[in-house]
PDB file of C-alpha atoms in Angstrom:
ATOM      1  CA  UNK A  18      32.935  43.920   1.383  1.00 62.00           C
ATOM      2  CA  UNK A  19      29.220  43.724   0.710  1.00 66.00           C
ATOM      3  CA  UNK A  20      29.864  41.704  -2.449  1.00 70.00           C
ATOM      4  CA  UNK A  21      31.969  39.233  -0.464  1.00 76.00           C
ATOM      5  CA  UNK A  22      29.261  38.808   2.172  1.00 78.00           C
ATOM      6  CA  UNK A  23      26.653  38.353  -0.567  1.00 75.00           C
ATOM      7  CA  UNK A  24      28.773  35.672  -2.225  1.00 76.00           C
ATOM      8  CA  UNK A  25      29.212  33.853   1.091  1.00 77.00           C
ATOM      9  CA  UNK A  26      25.466  33.939   1.752  1.00 81.00           C
ATOM     10  CA  UNK A  27      24.768  32.668  -1.753  1.00 80.00           C
ATOM     11  CA  UNK A  28      27.347  29.902  -1.348  1.00 76.00           C
ATOM     12  CA  UNK A  29      25.901  28.888   2.033  1.00 80.00           C
ATOM     13  CA  UNK A  30      22.366  28.859   0.615  1.00 80.00           C
ATOM     14  CA  UNK A  31      23.438  26.728  -2.355  1.00 78.00           C
ATOM     15  CA  UNK A  32      25.221  24.281  -0.052  1.00 79.00           C
ATOM     16  CA  UNK A  33      22.153  24.066   2.185  1.00 82.00           C
ATOM     17  CA  UNK A  34      19.851  23.374  -0.755  1.00 77.00           C
ATOM     18  CA  UNK A  35      22.288  20.758  -2.081  1.00 78.00           C
ATOM     19  CA  UNK A  36      22.459  19.055   1.321  1.00 85.00           C
ATOM     20  CA  UNK A  37      18.664  19.022   1.711  1.00 83.00           C
ATOM     21  CA  UNK A  38      18.197  17.635  -1.800  1.00 77.00           C
ATOM     22  CA  UNK A  39      20.823  14.929  -1.214  1.00 80.00           C
ATOM     23  CA  UNK A  40      19.190  13.921   2.079  1.00 86.00           C
ATOM     24  CA  UNK A  41      15.776  13.785   0.413  1.00 80.00           C
ATOM     25  CA  UNK A  42      17.169  11.597  -2.364  1.00 80.00           C
ATOM     26  CA  UNK A  43      18.852   9.195   0.081  1.00 85.00           C
ATOM     27  CA  UNK A  44      15.973   8.731   2.512  1.00 87.00           C
ATOM     28  CA  UNK A  45      12.953   9.926   0.540  1.00 79.00           C
ATOM     29  CA  UNK A  46      12.614   6.627  -1.291  1.00 79.00           C
ATOM     30  CA  UNK A  47      12.004   4.641   1.897  1.00 87.00           C
ATOM     31  CA  UNK A  48       9.373   6.989   3.364  1.00 83.00           C
ATOM     32  CA  UNK A  49       6.473   5.524   1.299  1.00 79.00           C
ATOM     33  CA  UNK A  50       7.020   2.133   2.913  1.00 86.00           C
ATOM     34  CA  UNK A  51       6.613   3.403   6.488  1.00 88.00           C
ATOM     35  CA  UNK A  52       2.773   3.546   6.351  1.00 84.00           C
ATOM     36  CA  UNK A  53       2.671   0.197   4.528  1.00 85.00           C
ATOM     37  CA  UNK A  54       4.961  -1.374   7.141  1.00 90.00           C
ATOM     38  CA  UNK A  55       2.804   0.047   9.926  1.00 89.00           C
ATOM     39  CA  UNK A  56      -0.406  -1.211   8.306  1.00 86.00           C
ATOM     40  CA  UNK A  57       0.967  -4.750   7.931  1.00 89.00           C
ATOM     41  CA  UNK A  58       2.176  -4.754  11.537  1.00 89.00           C
ATOM     42  CA  UNK A  59      -1.171  -3.529  12.852  1.00 88.00           C
ATOM     43  CA  UNK A  60      -3.405  -5.794  10.762  1.00 87.00           C
ATOM     44  CA  UNK A  61      -1.089  -8.823  10.614  1.00 86.00           C
ATOM     45  CA  UNK A  62      -2.182  -9.108   7.000  1.00 84.00           C
ATOM     46  CA  UNK A  63       0.285  -8.727   4.106  1.00 82.00           C
ATOM     47  CA  UNK A  64      -2.069  -9.742   1.288  1.00 77.00           C
ATOM     48  CA  UNK A  65      -2.497  -6.203  -0.022  1.00 74.00           C
ATOM     49  CA  UNK A  66       1.249  -5.669  -0.515  1.00 81.00           C
ATOM     50  CA  UNK A  67       3.066  -7.362  -3.389  1.00 80.00           C
ATOM     51  CA  UNK A  68       6.460  -8.699  -2.346  1.00 88.00           C
ATOM     52  CA  UNK A  69       7.434  -8.459  -6.007  1.00 86.00           C
ATOM     53  CA  UNK A  70       7.820  -4.737  -5.328  1.00 83.00           C
ATOM     54  CA  UNK A  71      10.703  -5.753  -3.055  1.00 91.00           C
ATOM     55  CA  UNK A  72      12.131  -7.988  -5.786  1.00 91.00           C
ATOM     56  CA  UNK A  73      12.054  -5.174  -8.351  1.00 86.00           C
ATOM     57  CA  UNK A  74      13.759  -2.687  -6.025  1.00 90.00           C
ATOM     58  CA  UNK A  75      16.386  -5.160  -4.828  1.00 94.00           C
ATOM     59  CA  UNK A  76      17.379  -6.068  -8.393  1.00 93.00           C
ATOM     60  CA  UNK A  77      17.323  -2.439  -9.562  1.00 91.00           C
ATOM     61  CA  UNK A  78      19.460  -1.108  -6.728  1.00 94.00           C
ATOM     62  CA  UNK A  79      21.978  -3.948  -6.800  1.00 95.00           C
ATOM     63  CA  UNK A  80      22.467  -3.338 -10.534  1.00 94.00           C
ATOM     64  CA  UNK A  81      22.721   0.418  -9.978  1.00 91.00           C
ATOM     65  CA  UNK A  82      25.530  -0.069  -7.440  1.00 94.00           C
ATOM     66  CA  UNK A  83      27.390  -2.294  -9.924  1.00 94.00           C
ATOM     67  CA  UNK A  84      26.801   0.286 -12.672  1.00 92.00           C
ATOM     68  CA  UNK A  85      28.732   2.858 -10.633  1.00 90.00           C
ATOM     69  CA  UNK A  86      31.906   0.785 -11.003  1.00 91.00           C
ATOM     70  CA  UNK A  87      31.717   1.408 -14.752  1.00 89.00           C
ATOM     71  CA  UNK A  88      30.292   4.933 -14.802  1.00 84.00           C
ATOM     72  CA  UNK A  89      30.350   7.505 -12.038  1.00 81.00           C
ATOM     73  CA  UNK A  90      27.142   9.108 -10.767  1.00 79.00           C
ATOM     74  CA  UNK A  91      26.244  11.223  -7.748  1.00 80.00           C
ATOM     75  CA  UNK A  92      27.180   9.738  -4.349  1.00 87.00           C
ATOM     76  CA  UNK A  93      23.689  10.405  -2.863  1.00 86.00           C
ATOM     77  CA  UNK A  94      22.262   8.048  -5.505  1.00 83.00           C
ATOM     78  CA  UNK A  95      24.684   5.355  -4.327  1.00 90.00           C
ATOM     79  CA  UNK A  96      23.596   5.785  -0.710  1.00 92.00           C
ATOM     80  CA  UNK A  97      19.979   5.796  -1.837  1.00 90.00           C
ATOM     81  CA  UNK A  98      20.484   2.323  -3.300  1.00 92.00           C
ATOM     82  CA  UNK A  99      22.117   1.003  -0.125  1.00 95.00           C
ATOM     83  CA  UNK A 100      19.342   2.381   2.099  1.00 95.00           C
ATOM     84  CA  UNK A 101      16.658   1.011  -0.235  1.00 93.00           C
ATOM     85  CA  UNK A 102      18.175  -2.492  -0.231  1.00 96.00           C
ATOM     86  CA  UNK A 103      18.123  -2.562   3.578  1.00 96.00           C
ATOM     87  CA  UNK A 104      14.515  -1.289   3.603  1.00 95.00           C
ATOM     88  CA  UNK A 105      13.300  -3.931   1.163  1.00 95.00           C
ATOM     89  CA  UNK A 106      14.919  -6.687   3.233  1.00 96.00           C
ATOM     90  CA  UNK A 107      13.101  -5.336   6.300  1.00 95.00           C
ATOM     91  CA  UNK A 108       9.795  -5.358   4.392  1.00 94.00           C
ATOM     92  CA  UNK A 109      10.396  -8.925   3.211  1.00 94.00           C
ATOM     93  CA  UNK A 110      11.196 -10.049   6.729  1.00 94.00           C
ATOM     94  CA  UNK A 111       7.918  -8.583   8.002  1.00 94.00           C
ATOM     95  CA  UNK A 112       5.822 -10.061   5.181  1.00 92.00           C
ATOM     96  CA  UNK A 113       7.269 -13.558   5.552  1.00 91.00           C
ATOM     97  CA  UNK A 114       6.815 -13.453   9.339  1.00 90.00           C
ATOM     98  CA  UNK A 115       3.162 -12.417   9.004  1.00 89.00           C
ATOM     99  CA  UNK A 116       2.393 -14.967   6.305  1.00 84.00           C
ATOM    100  CA  UNK A 117       4.153 -17.752   8.173  1.00 81.00           C
ATOM    101  CA  UNK A 118       2.089 -17.008  11.278  1.00 76.00           C
ATOM    102  CA  UNK A 119      -1.216 -17.068   9.355  1.00 72.00           C
ATOM    103  CA  UNK A 120      -0.426 -19.776   6.780  1.00 69.00           C
ATOM    104  CA  UNK A 121      -2.661 -22.813   7.014  1.00 65.00           C
ATOM    105  CA  UNK A 122      -0.516 -24.968   4.744  1.00 62.00           C
ATOM    106  CA  UNK A 123       2.252 -26.535   6.816  1.00 61.00           C
ATOM    107  CA  UNK A 124       4.429 -27.364   3.805  1.00 75.00           C
ATOM    108  CA  UNK A 125       7.472 -25.095   3.703  1.00 80.00           C
ATOM    109  CA  UNK A 126       8.792 -23.821   0.365  1.00 84.00           C
ATOM    110  CA  UNK A 127      12.554 -23.264   0.226  1.00 87.00           C
ATOM    111  CA  UNK A 128      14.877 -21.457  -2.173  1.00 88.00           C
ATOM    112  CA  UNK A 129      17.124 -24.532  -2.303  1.00 85.00           C
ATOM    113  CA  UNK A 130      14.211 -26.575  -3.705  1.00 86.00           C
ATOM    114  CA  UNK A 131      14.814 -24.658  -6.968  1.00 85.00           C
ATOM    115  CA  UNK A 132      11.130 -24.964  -7.835  1.00 85.00           C
ATOM    116  CA  UNK A 133      10.300 -22.225 -10.337  1.00 85.00           C
ATOM    117  CA  UNK A 134       6.591 -22.492  -9.510  1.00 86.00           C
ATOM    118  CA  UNK A 135       7.297 -21.057  -6.068  1.00 86.00           C
ATOM    119  CA  UNK A 136       9.903 -18.480  -7.028  1.00 91.00           C
ATOM    120  CA  UNK A 137       9.729 -15.506  -4.638  1.00 91.00           C
ATOM    121  CA  UNK A 138       6.996 -17.302  -2.669  1.00 87.00           C
ATOM    122  CA  UNK A 139       9.179 -18.974  -0.106  1.00 89.00           C
ATOM    123  CA  UNK A 140       8.247 -19.567   3.514  1.00 85.00           C
ATOM    124  CA  UNK A 141      11.307 -18.145   5.272  1.00 89.00           C
ATOM    125  CA  UNK A 142      13.095 -14.812   5.081  1.00 92.00           C
ATOM    126  CA  UNK A 143      16.463 -16.579   4.897  1.00 94.00           C
ATOM    127  CA  UNK A 144      15.450 -18.075   1.522  1.00 93.00           C
ATOM    128  CA  UNK A 145      14.880 -14.597   0.075  1.00 95.00           C
ATOM    129  CA  UNK A 146      18.238 -13.543   1.484  1.00 94.00           C
ATOM    130  CA  UNK A 147      19.957 -16.517  -0.161  1.00 95.00           C
ATOM    131  CA  UNK A 148      18.396 -15.596  -3.511  1.00 95.00           C
ATOM    132  CA  UNK A 149      19.513 -11.948  -3.210  1.00 96.00           C
ATOM    133  CA  UNK A 150      23.073 -12.967  -2.301  1.00 96.00           C
ATOM    134  CA  UNK A 151      23.230 -15.460  -5.195  1.00 96.00           C
ATOM    135  CA  UNK A 152      21.995 -12.834  -7.678  1.00 96.00           C
ATOM    136  CA  UNK A 153      24.481 -10.268  -6.342  1.00 96.00           C
ATOM    137  CA  UNK A 154      27.386 -12.699  -6.635  1.00 97.00           C
ATOM    138  CA  UNK A 155      26.545 -13.645 -10.257  1.00 97.00           C
ATOM    139  CA  UNK A 156      25.901 -10.038 -11.331  1.00 95.00           C
ATOM    140  CA  UNK A 157      29.111  -8.814  -9.644  1.00 96.00           C
ATOM    141  CA  UNK A 158      31.169 -11.530 -11.349  1.00 96.00           C
ATOM    142  CA  UNK A 159      29.754 -10.675 -14.785  1.00 95.00           C
ATOM    143  CA  UNK A 160      30.403  -6.976 -14.146  1.00 94.00           C
ATOM    144  CA  UNK A 161      33.996  -7.724 -13.170  1.00 94.00           C
ATOM    145  CA  UNK A 162      34.541  -9.696 -16.383  1.00 95.00           C
ATOM    146  CA  UNK A 163      32.891  -7.155 -18.704  1.00 94.00           C
ATOM    147  CA  UNK A 164      33.702  -3.871 -16.973  1.00 92.00           C
ATOM    148  CA  UNK A 165      35.832  -2.706 -19.924  1.00 91.00           C
ATOM    149  CA  UNK A 166      32.906  -3.052 -22.327  1.00 92.00           C
ATOM    150  CA  UNK A 167      31.121   0.281 -22.797  1.00 90.00           C
ATOM    151  CA  UNK A 168      28.098  -1.523 -24.248  1.00 91.00           C
ATOM    152  CA  UNK A 169      27.808  -3.767 -21.188  1.00 93.00           C
ATOM    153  CA  UNK A 170      28.194  -0.899 -18.722  1.00 91.00           C
ATOM    154  CA  UNK A 171      25.591   1.279 -20.472  1.00 87.00           C
ATOM    155  CA  UNK A 172      23.234  -1.690 -20.781  1.00 90.00           C
ATOM    156  CA  UNK A 173      23.721  -2.420 -17.083  1.00 91.00           C
ATOM    157  CA  UNK A 174      22.810   1.168 -16.232  1.00 86.00           C
ATOM    158  CA  UNK A 175      19.722   1.076 -18.413  1.00 86.00           C
ATOM    159  CA  UNK A 176      18.625  -2.271 -16.979  1.00 89.00           C
ATOM    160  CA  UNK A 177      19.051  -0.930 -13.436  1.00 86.00           C
ATOM    161  CA  UNK A 178      16.895   2.161 -13.888  1.00 82.00           C
ATOM    162  CA  UNK A 179      14.393   0.448 -16.203  1.00 85.00           C
ATOM    163  CA  UNK A 180      13.840  -2.274 -13.592  1.00 84.00           C
ATOM    164  CA  UNK A 181      13.241   0.428 -10.991  1.00 79.00           C
ATOM    165  CA  UNK A 182      10.877   2.189 -13.391  1.00 79.00           C
ATOM    166  CA  UNK A 183       8.807  -1.010 -13.364  1.00 78.00           C
ATOM    167  CA  UNK A 184       8.536  -0.770  -9.569  1.00 73.00           C
ATOM    168  CA  UNK A 185       4.808  -0.119  -9.559  1.00 77.00           C
ATOM    169  CA  UNK A 186       3.885  -2.813 -12.085  1.00 81.00           C
ATOM    170  CA  UNK A 187       3.698  -5.707  -9.541  1.00 75.00           C
ATOM    171  CA  UNK A 188       1.345  -3.626  -7.403  1.00 78.00           C
ATOM    172  CA  UNK A 189      -0.556  -2.561 -10.531  1.00 84.00           C
ATOM    173  CA  UNK A 190      -0.980  -6.204 -11.559  1.00 83.00           C
ATOM    174  CA  UNK A 191      -1.876  -7.254  -8.008  1.00 81.00           C
ATOM    175  CA  UNK A 192      -4.641  -4.611  -7.945  1.00 83.00           C
ATOM    176  CA  UNK A 193      -5.868  -5.731 -11.362  1.00 84.00           C
ATOM    177  CA  UNK A 194      -6.012  -9.381 -10.286  1.00 83.00           C
ATOM    178  CA  UNK A 195      -7.868  -8.517  -7.078  1.00 82.00           C
ATOM    179  CA  UNK A 196     -10.087  -5.992  -8.885  1.00 82.00           C
ATOM    180  CA  UNK A 197      -9.518  -3.882  -5.807  1.00 82.00           C
ATOM    181  CA  UNK A 198      -6.895  -1.756  -4.067  1.00 79.00           C
ATOM    182  CA  UNK A 199      -7.947  -2.939  -0.612  1.00 77.00           C
ATOM    183  CA  UNK A 200      -4.945  -3.688   1.594  1.00 70.00           C
ATOM    184  CA  UNK A 201      -2.676  -1.346  -0.392  1.00 75.00           C
ATOM    185  CA  UNK A 202      -1.573   1.831   1.344  1.00 72.00           C
ATOM    186  CA  UNK A 203      -2.745   4.800  -0.723  1.00 80.00           C
ATOM    187  CA  UNK A 204      -0.308   6.950   1.246  1.00 78.00           C
ATOM    188  CA  UNK A 205       2.486   4.749  -0.062  1.00 75.00           C
ATOM    189  CA  UNK A 206       1.462   5.314  -3.695  1.00 81.00           C
ATOM    190  CA  UNK A 207       1.048   9.070  -3.195  1.00 84.00           C
ATOM    191  CA  UNK A 208       4.541   9.176  -1.722  1.00 79.00           C
ATOM    192  CA  UNK A 209       5.813   7.083  -4.641  1.00 78.00           C
ATOM    193  CA  UNK A 210       4.413   9.643  -7.062  1.00 84.00           C
ATOM    194  CA  UNK A 211       5.778  12.709  -5.270  1.00 84.00           C
ATOM    195  CA  UNK A 212       9.139  11.020  -4.644  1.00 79.00           C
ATOM    196  CA  UNK A 213       9.531   9.850  -8.247  1.00 82.00           C
ATOM    197  CA  UNK A 214       8.638  13.313  -9.527  1.00 85.00           C
ATOM    198  CA  UNK A 215      11.251  14.896  -7.259  1.00 81.00           C
ATOM    199  CA  UNK A 216      13.814  12.238  -8.165  1.00 78.00           C
ATOM    200  CA  UNK A 217      13.311  12.745 -11.903  1.00 82.00           C
ATOM    201  CA  UNK A 218      13.779  16.488 -11.455  1.00 82.00           C
ATOM    202  CA  UNK A 219      16.964  15.797  -9.472  1.00 77.00           C
ATOM    203  CA  UNK A 220      18.266  13.613 -12.311  1.00 78.00           C
ATOM    204  CA  UNK A 221      17.693  16.428 -14.797  1.00 79.00           C
ATOM    205  CA  UNK A 222      19.276  19.121 -12.619  1.00 78.00           C
ATOM    206  CA  UNK A 223      22.381  17.079 -11.775  1.00 74.00           C
ATOM    207  CA  UNK A 224      22.772  15.922 -15.396  1.00 75.00           C
ATOM    208  CA  UNK A 225      22.618  12.252 -14.403  1.00 74.00           C
ATOM    209  CA  UNK A 226      23.016   9.654 -17.182  1.00 75.00           C
ATOM    210  CA  UNK A 227      20.150   9.859 -19.674  1.00 78.00           C
ATOM    211  CA  UNK A 228      18.868   6.403 -18.657  1.00 76.00           C
ATOM    212  CA  UNK A 229      18.064   7.764 -15.207  1.00 78.00           C
ATOM    213  CA  UNK A 230      15.661  10.549 -16.148  1.00 77.00           C
ATOM    214  CA  UNK A 231      13.951   8.732 -19.034  1.00 81.00           C
ATOM    215  CA  UNK A 232      13.071   5.814 -16.786  1.00 81.00           C
ATOM    216  CA  UNK A 233      12.157   8.278 -14.020  1.00 82.00           C
ATOM    217  CA  UNK A 234       9.449   9.710 -16.276  1.00 85.00           C
ATOM    218  CA  UNK A 235       8.203   6.195 -17.014  1.00 86.00           C
ATOM    219  CA  UNK A 236       8.045   5.494 -13.278  1.00 84.00           C
ATOM    220  CA  UNK A 237       5.868   8.564 -12.699  1.00 87.00           C
ATOM    221  CA  UNK A 238       3.464   7.327 -15.384  1.00 87.00           C
ATOM    222  CA  UNK A 239       3.113   3.949 -13.643  1.00 87.00           C
ATOM    223  CA  UNK A 240       2.441   5.684 -10.304  1.00 87.00           C
ATOM    224  CA  UNK A 241      -0.303   7.799 -11.863  1.00 88.00           C
ATOM    225  CA  UNK A 242      -1.894   4.645 -13.341  1.00 90.00           C
ATOM    226  CA  UNK A 243      -2.054   3.038  -9.879  1.00 89.00           C
ATOM    227  CA  UNK A 244      -3.702   6.173  -8.509  1.00 88.00           C
ATOM    228  CA  UNK A 245      -6.256   5.863 -11.312  1.00 90.00           C
ATOM    229  CA  UNK A 246      -6.913   2.277 -10.151  1.00 88.00           C
ATOM    230  CA  UNK A 247      -7.612   3.601  -6.645  1.00 86.00           C
ATOM    231  CA  UNK A 248     -10.193   5.996  -8.092  1.00 85.00           C
ATOM    232  CA  UNK A 249     -11.722   3.480 -10.489  1.00 86.00           C
ATOM    233  CA  UNK A 250     -12.086   0.531  -8.095  1.00 84.00           C
ATOM    234  CA  UNK A 251     -13.476   2.742  -5.329  1.00 83.00           C
ATOM    235  CA  UNK A 252     -16.034   4.337  -7.668  1.00 81.00           C
ATOM    236  CA  UNK A 253     -16.844   1.144  -9.578  1.00 80.00           C
ATOM    237  CA  UNK A 254     -16.285  -1.800  -7.184  1.00 80.00           C
ATOM    238  CA  UNK A 255     -15.567  -5.032  -9.049  1.00 72.00           C
ATOM    239  CA  UNK A 256     -16.292  -7.296  -6.081  1.00 59.00           C
ATOM    240  CA  UNK A 257     -17.898  -6.983  -2.643  1.00 50.00           C
ATOM    241  CA  UNK A 258     -15.669  -5.243  -0.118  1.00 47.00           C
ATOM    242  CA  UNK A 259     -14.288  -7.984   2.099  1.00 47.00           C
ATOM    243  CA  UNK A 260     -14.683  -7.743   5.835  1.00 41.00           C
ATOM    244  CA  UNK A 261     -12.130  -8.722   8.414  1.00 40.00           C
ATOM    245  CA  UNK A 262     -10.200 -11.686   7.130  1.00 38.00           C
ATOM    246  CA  UNK A 263      -8.231 -12.255  10.305  1.00 39.00           C
ATOM    247  CA  UNK A 264      -9.419 -11.775  13.861  1.00 35.00           C
ATOM    248  CA  UNK A 265      -7.027  -8.869  14.383  1.00 32.00           C
ATOM    249  CA  UNK A 266      -7.117  -7.439  10.863  1.00 30.00           C
ATOM    250  CA  UNK A 267      -8.484  -4.119   9.709  1.00 28.00           C
ATOM    251  CA  UNK A 268      -8.639  -2.423   6.338  1.00 28.00           C
ATOM    252  CA  UNK A 269      -5.040  -1.421   5.579  1.00 29.00           C
ATOM    253  CA  UNK A 270      -5.725   1.850   3.838  1.00 26.00           C
TER     254      UNK A 270
END
């Protein structure tokens, strides 16, 4: 009797841990963007946030969803991708609204202009949405045609997680160009680092495809490099700290 009760308690505990881990995986990825979203809303200044972060995550998660048609992986990872896609669209909508309100140049740049010089620098949110839908349609069609190819499926999986592993590189490059991390939410990067560390551990424990955990480790390395930038540019400023750029703006850190 005691053994049976012990087994039930152990089973319940394991199920609870599994449920908590799955919930953390699904929603943990979007938590870092809450302080950044709040900062942009409060300051009405999106200059410190690279929208290419949104591009990287949209591409990575769309490809990951398509990869699941060729090779099964944990359902929480599928839901994580869906939630992340919605979050990135929300972030893009906010950034375009803020920039449109503060943009001096009246010329509007559209996706349908097909001008490579202004790729991912359009004036309206709907143009970003059109680009995402076009990419999804082309990628889905190619996946449908080549789904029986093991090489294509494995390459698709690697491309998905490798693209996500490069998540921090747009922000890293943005900081390098500005010679400053002003306007970037340090809380966001700290949450990136903790979340990516947890996610990589989850990949290892659940025996996810090898592409997942290798690129997870790479992602952690990029996060740590951005944190080093925060330390370096605060200790050795490369340019004078700018004051309020907009009448209602404040330092978004």
